[in-house]
Coordinates of C-alpha atoms in Angstrom, one line a residue:
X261 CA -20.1 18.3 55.0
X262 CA -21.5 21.7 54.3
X263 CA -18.0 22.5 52.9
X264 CA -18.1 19.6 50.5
X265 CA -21.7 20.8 49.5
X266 CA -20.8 24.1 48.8
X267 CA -17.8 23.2 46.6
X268 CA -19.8 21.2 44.5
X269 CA -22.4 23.4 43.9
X270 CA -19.6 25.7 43.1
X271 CA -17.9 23.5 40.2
X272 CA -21.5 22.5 39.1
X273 CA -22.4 26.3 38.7
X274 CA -18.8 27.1 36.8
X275 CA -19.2 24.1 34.5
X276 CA -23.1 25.3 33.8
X277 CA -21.5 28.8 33.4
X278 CA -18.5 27.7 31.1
X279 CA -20.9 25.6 28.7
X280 CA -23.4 28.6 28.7
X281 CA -21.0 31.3 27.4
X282 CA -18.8 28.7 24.9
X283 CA -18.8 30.1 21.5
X284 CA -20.9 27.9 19.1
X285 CA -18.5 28.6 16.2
X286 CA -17.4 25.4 16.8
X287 CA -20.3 24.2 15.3
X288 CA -19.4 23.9 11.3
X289 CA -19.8 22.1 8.2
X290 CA -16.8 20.7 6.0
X291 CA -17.3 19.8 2.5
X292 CA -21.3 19.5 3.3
X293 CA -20.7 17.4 6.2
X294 CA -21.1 18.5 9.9
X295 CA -17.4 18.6 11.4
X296 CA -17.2 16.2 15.0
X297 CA -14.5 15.7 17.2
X298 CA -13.3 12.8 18.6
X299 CA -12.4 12.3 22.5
X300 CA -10.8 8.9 23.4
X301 CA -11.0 8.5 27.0
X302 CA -9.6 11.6 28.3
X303 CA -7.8 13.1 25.0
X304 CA -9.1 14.3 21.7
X305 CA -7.3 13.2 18.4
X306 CA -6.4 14.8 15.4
X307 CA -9.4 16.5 13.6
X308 CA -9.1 14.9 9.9
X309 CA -12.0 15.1 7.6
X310 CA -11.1 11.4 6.5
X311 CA -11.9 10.1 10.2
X312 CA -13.6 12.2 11.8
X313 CA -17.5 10.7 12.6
X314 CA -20.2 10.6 10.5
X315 CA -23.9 11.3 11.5
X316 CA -25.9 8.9 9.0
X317 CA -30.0 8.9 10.0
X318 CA -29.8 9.1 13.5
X319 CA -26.7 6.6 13.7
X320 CA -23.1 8.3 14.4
X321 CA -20.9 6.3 13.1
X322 CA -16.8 6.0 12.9
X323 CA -14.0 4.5 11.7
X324 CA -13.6 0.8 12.7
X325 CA -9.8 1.1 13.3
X326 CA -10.4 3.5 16.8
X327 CA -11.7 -0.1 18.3
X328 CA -8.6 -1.7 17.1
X329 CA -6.0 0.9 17.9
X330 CA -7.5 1.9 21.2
X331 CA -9.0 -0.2 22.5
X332 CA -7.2 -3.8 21.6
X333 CA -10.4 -4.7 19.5
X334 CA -8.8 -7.7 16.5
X335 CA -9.8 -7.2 12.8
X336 CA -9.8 -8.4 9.9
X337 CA -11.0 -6.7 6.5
X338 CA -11.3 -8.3 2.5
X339 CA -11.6 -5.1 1.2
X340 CA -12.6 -7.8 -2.5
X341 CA -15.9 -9.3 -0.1
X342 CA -16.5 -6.2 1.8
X343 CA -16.7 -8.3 5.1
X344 CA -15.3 -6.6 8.3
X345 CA -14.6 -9.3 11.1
X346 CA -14.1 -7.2 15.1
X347 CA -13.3 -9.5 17.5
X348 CA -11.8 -9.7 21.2
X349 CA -11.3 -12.8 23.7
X350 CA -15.1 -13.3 24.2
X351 CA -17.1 -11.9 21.5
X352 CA -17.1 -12.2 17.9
X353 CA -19.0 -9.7 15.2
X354 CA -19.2 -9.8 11.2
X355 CA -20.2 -7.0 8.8
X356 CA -21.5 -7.6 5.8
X357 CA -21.3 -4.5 3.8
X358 CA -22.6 -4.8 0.8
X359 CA -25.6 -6.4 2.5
X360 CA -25.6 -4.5 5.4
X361 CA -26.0 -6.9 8.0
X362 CA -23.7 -8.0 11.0
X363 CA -24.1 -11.2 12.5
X364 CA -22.7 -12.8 15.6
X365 CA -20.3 -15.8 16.2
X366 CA -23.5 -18.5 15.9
X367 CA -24.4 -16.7 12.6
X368 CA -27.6 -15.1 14.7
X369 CA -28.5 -11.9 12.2
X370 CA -27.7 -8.2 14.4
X371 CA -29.9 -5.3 12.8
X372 CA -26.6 -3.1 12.1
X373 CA -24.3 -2.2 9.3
X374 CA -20.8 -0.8 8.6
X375 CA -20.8 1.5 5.8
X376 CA -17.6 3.1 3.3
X377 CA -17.4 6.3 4.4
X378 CA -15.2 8.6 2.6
X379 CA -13.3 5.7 1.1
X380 CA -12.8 3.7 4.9
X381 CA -14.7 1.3 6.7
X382 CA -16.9 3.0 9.2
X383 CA -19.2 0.9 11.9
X384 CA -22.2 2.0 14.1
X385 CA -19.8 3.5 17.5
X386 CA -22.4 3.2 19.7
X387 CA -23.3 -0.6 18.9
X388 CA -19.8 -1.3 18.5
X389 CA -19.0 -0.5 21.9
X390 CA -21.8 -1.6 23.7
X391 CA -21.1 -4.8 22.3
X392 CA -17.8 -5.1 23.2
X393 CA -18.2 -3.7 26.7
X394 CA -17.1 0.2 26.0
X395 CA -18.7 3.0 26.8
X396 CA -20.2 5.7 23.9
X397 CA -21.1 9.2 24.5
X398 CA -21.7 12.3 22.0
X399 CA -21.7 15.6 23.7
X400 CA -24.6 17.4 21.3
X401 CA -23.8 21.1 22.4
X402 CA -19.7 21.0 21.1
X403 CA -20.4 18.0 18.2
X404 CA -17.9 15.6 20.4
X405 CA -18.1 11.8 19.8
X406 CA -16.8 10.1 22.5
X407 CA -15.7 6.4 23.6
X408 CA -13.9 5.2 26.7
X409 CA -13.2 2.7 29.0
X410 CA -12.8 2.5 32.8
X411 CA -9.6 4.8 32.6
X412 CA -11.5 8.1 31.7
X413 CA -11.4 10.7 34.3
X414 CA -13.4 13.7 32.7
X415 CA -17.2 14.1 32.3
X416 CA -18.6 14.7 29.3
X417 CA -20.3 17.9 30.4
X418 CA -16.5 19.0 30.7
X419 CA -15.2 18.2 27.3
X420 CA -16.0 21.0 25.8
X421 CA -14.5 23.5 28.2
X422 CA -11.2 21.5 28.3
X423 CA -11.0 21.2 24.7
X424 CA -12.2 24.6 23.4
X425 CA -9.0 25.9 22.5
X426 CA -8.2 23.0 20.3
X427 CA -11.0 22.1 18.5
X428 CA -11.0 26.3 17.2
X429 CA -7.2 25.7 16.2
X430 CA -7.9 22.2 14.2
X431 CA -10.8 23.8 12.5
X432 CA -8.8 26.7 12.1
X433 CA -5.9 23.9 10.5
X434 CA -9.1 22.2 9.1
X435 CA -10.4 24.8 6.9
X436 CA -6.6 26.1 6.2
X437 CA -6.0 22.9 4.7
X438 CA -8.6 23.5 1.8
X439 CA -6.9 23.5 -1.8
X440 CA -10.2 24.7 -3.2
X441 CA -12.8 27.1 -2.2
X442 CA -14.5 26.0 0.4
X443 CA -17.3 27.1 2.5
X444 CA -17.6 26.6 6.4
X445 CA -20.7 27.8 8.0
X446 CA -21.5 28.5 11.3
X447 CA -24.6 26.8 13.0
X448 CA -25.0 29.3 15.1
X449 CA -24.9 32.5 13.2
X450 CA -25.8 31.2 9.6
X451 CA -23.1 33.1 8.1
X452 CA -20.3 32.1 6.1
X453 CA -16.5 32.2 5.7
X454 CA -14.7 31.5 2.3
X455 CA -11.2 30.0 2.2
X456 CA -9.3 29.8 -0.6
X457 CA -5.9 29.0 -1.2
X458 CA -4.3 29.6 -4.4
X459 CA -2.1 26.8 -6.7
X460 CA 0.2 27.5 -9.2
X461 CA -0.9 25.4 -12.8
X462 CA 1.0 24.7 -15.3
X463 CA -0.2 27.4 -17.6
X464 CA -2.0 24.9 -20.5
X465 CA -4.1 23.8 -17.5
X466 CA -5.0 27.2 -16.6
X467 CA -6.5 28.0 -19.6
X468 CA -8.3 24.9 -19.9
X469 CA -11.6 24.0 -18.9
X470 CA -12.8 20.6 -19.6
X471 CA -16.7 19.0 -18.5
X472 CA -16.2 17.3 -14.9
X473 CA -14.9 13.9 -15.1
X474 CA -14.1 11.2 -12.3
X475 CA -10.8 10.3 -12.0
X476 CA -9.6 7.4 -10.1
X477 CA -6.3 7.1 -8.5
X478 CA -3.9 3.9 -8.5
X479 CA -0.4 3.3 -7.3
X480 CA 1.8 0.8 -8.3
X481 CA 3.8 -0.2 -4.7
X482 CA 7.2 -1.6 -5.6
X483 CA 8.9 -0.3 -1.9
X484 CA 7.8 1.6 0.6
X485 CA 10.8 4.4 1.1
X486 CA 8.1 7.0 -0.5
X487 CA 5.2 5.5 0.6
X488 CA 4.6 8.3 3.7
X489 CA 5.1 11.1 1.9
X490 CA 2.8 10.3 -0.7
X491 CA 0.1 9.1 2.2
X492 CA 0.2 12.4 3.6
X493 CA -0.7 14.3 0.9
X494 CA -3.7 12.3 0.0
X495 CA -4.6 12.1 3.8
X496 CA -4.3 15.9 3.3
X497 CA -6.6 16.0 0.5
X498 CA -9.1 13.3 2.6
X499 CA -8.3 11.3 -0.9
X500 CA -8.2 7.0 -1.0
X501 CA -6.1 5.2 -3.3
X502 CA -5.9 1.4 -4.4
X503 CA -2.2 0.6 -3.7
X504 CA -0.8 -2.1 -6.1
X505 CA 2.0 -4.2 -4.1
X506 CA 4.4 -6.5 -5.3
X507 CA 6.2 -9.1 -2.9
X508 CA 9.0 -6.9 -1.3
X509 CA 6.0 -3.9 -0.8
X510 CA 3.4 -6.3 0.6
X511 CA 4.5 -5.7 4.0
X512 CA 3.3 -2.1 3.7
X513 CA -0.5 -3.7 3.6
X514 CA -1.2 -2.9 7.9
X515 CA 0.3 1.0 7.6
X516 CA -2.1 0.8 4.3
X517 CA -5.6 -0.5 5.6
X518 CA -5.2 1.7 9.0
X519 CA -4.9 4.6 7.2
X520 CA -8.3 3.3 4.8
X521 CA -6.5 2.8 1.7
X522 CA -6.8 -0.3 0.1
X523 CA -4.8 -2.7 -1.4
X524 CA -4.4 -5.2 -4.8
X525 CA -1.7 -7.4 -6.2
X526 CA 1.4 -5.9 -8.7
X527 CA 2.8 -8.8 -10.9
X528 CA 6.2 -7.0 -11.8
X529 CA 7.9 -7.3 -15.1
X530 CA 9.1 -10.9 -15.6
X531 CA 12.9 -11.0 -15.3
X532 CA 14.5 -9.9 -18.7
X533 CA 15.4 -13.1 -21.3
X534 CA 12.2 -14.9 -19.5
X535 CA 10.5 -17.0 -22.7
X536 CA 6.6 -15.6 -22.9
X537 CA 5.3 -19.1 -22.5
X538 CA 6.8 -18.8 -18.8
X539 CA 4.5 -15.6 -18.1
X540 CA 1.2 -17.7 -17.6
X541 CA 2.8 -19.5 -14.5
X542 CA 5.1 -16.8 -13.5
X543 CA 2.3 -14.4 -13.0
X544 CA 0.5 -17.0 -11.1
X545 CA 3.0 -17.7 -9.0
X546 CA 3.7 -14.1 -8.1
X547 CA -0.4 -13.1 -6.8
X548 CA -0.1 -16.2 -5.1
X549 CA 2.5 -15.4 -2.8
X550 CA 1.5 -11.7 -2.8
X551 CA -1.3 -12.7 -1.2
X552 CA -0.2 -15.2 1.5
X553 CA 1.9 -12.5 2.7
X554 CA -1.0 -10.3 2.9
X555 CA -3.0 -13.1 4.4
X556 CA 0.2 -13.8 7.2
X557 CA 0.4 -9.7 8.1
X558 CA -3.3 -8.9 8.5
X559 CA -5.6 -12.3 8.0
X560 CA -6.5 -10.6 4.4
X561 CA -6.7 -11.6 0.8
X562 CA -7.2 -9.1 -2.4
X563 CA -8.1 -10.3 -6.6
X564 CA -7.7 -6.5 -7.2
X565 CA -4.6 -7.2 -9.4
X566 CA -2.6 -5.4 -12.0
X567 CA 0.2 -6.4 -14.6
X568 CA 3.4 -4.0 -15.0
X569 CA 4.2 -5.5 -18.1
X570 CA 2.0 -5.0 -21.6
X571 CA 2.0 -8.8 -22.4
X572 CA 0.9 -10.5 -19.2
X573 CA -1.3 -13.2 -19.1
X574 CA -5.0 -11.4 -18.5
X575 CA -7.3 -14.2 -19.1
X576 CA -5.5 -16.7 -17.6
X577 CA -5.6 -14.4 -14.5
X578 CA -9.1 -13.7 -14.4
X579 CA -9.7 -17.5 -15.1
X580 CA -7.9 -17.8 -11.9
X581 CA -10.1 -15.6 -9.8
X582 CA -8.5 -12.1 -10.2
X583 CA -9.9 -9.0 -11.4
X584 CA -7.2 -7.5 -13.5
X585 CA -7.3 -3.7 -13.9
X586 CA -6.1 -2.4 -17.2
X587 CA -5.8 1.5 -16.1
X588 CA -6.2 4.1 -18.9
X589 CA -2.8 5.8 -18.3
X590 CA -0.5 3.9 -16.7
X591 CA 2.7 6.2 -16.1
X592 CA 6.2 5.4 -18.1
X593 CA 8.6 5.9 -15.0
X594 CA 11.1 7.9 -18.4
X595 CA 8.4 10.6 -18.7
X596 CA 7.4 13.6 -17.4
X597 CA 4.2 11.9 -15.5
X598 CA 2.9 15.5 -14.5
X599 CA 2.7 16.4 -18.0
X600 CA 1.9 13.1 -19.4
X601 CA -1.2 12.8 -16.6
X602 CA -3.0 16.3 -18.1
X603 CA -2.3 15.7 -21.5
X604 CA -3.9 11.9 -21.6
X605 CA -7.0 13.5 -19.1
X606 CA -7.2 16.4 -21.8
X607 CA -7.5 14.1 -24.7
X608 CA -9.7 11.8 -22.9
X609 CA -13.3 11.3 -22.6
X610 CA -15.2 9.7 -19.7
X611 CA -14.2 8.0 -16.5
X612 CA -10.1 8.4 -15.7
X613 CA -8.0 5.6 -14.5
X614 CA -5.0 6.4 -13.3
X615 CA -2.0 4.1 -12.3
X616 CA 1.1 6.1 -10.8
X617 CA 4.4 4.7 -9.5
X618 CA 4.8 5.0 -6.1
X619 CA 7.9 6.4 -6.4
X620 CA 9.9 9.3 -5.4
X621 CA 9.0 11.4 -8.5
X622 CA 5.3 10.9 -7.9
X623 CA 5.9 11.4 -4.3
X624 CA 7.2 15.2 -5.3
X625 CA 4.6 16.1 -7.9
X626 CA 1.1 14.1 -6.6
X627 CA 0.3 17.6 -4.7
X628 CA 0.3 19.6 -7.9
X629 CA -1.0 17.2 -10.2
X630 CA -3.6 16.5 -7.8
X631 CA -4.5 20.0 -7.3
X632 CA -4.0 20.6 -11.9
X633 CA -6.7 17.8 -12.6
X634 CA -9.2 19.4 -10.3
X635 CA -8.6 22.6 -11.8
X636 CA -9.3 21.1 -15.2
X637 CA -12.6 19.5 -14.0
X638 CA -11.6 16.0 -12.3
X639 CA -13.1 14.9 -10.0
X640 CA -11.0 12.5 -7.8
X641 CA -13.0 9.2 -6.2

């Protein structure tokens, strides 16, 4: 017995001791916002600025789709009513974002909201897993968030010891990552670090310098054989994109809303020799079953929808419920889109809508045009 004292007293001493002399560099801000980690169970994931949790008043809050990839927790999001359904075998919650409000399966109104965060849906983590029988945690001295079940092992007093080394290499990747100057600065020493990593611009852009503008992005999702690559750079970039899809993309919609993108209707050019009285009724019939496939693969509907063709039936697609985007530039898949892109922001004034083909030529230059319209005063939403 006094054997079994001793060695606790031992490992309590050496995790008191380990805690005491970690480095509180891991402590840093990230674009303004206070970097956490995120421990589920016994591991820690990726650190992505996209994901990683969000302290907002003195909730912390992250992204809803941790319940529902680790955890088994269903959802289903409409992205077009900003309503957020989690549910499991017993219990059953709704969020309300634009009202910010939950309520229960009896409709009984629960005092909590899920917010956009960074272009994804975000919830309240230690509600959400109270509610649904989890356990929450945040370790204040290393900034780690952390949810679990009955198969953790660790304490959370031991986190930050067994972890150390890789939360200083994915800040490290973090703040490598930054395509712009970027400040991170340490809580504990109030000094500051300044990363910068140079792009090559075309050399018109270089020279040019135009009052900051917002710039949104769209895609136009016709298959999915480029869809990753083009994903990862916007994931790299912590950017969020309405994807377009027409029927044969629409089974892209779940890799889509996991990743916090979001997602609207393409009605593709009507087949060629098609009279124009067909289009009102052809365009119909195309959102239609664009969105039953979207309602069959993840219980979700969009009226974001936008025509690929000049002389598509607009009104009678609005009468019908959609809101029909008509982008600013919307690329010509025979032009150079890099150049067309700067040239139409360059003559421009105001607001930027964007439509891009989600294709293997956007795929190789979205990096660089990305990092061009920046450099020329967009700002990308």
């Amino acid at each position: 017995m006094r054997l079994k004292n001793t060695l606790a007293i031992l490992l309590a001493v050496l995790m008191i001791g380990t805690l005491a002399i970690l480095p509180n560099v891991l402590a840093a801000t990230y674009n303004g916002s206070t970097v956490y980690y995120t421990v589920i169970n016994d591991t820690m994931l990726d650190l992505m600025y996209a994901s990683m949790p969000a302290l907002v008043g003195e909730k912390m809050y992250v992204p809803y789709t941790l319940f529902t990839e680790f955890f088994g927790i269903r959802s289903s999001y409409s992205a077009a009513e900003q309503i957020l359904f989690l549910s499991n075998a017993e219990r059953l919650v709704r969020f309300d974002i634009t009202r910010g409000m939950a309520y229960d399966k009896n409709l009984n109104e629960i005092r909590q909201a899920a917010l956009i965060i960074r272009g994804q849906v975000f919830v309240p983590a230690e509600f959400v897993a109270d509610y649904f029988g989890f356990y929450y945690s945040f370790v204040s001295g290393a900034d780690i968030v952390r949810l679990s079940d009955n198969s953790a092992t660790y304490p959370d007093q031991m986190l930050s010891s067994v972890y150390a080394d890789k939360m200083r290499a994915m800040l490290t990747a973090l703040t490598a990552a930054v395509t712009s100057t970027t400040t991170v600065t340490s809580t504990s020493t109030q000094t500051s670090t300044t990363v910068v990593k140079k792009t090559t611009l075309p050399p018109a852009v270089s020279q040019t310098t135009l009052p900051p503008r917002d710039v949104y992005l769209y895609f136009l999702l016709e298959d999915d054989k480029d869809l990753p690559e083009i994903l990862e750079t916007l994931n790299a970039r912590g950017l969020y994109a309405c994807f377009f899809c027409s029927a044969d993309a629409a089974a892209s919609l779940p890799s889509l809303l996991v990743r916090g993108q979001s997602a609207g209707v393409l009605v593709s050019r009507p087949p060629a020799g098609m009279p124009v009285s067909r289009y009102h009724a052809y365009a119909l019939a195309q959102a239609a079953d664009i969105n039953d496939r979207f309602f069959r693969l993840s219980r979700v509907q969009s009226r974001a929808l936008l025509m690929d063709f000049p002389d598509g039936p607009a009104d009678a697609l609005t009468a019908a419920g959609y809101d029909v985007l008509t982008p600013g530039f919307l690329a010509d898949p025979d032009t150079d889109v890099l150049a067309s892109v700067l040239e139409y922001f360059s003559s421009t004034r105001g607001s930027v809508y964007l439509a891009l083909r989600a294709d293997a030529d956007t795929a190789s230059i979205l990096a660089v045009l990305l990092d061009s319209l920046c450099a020329v005063g967009g700002q990308i939403k």
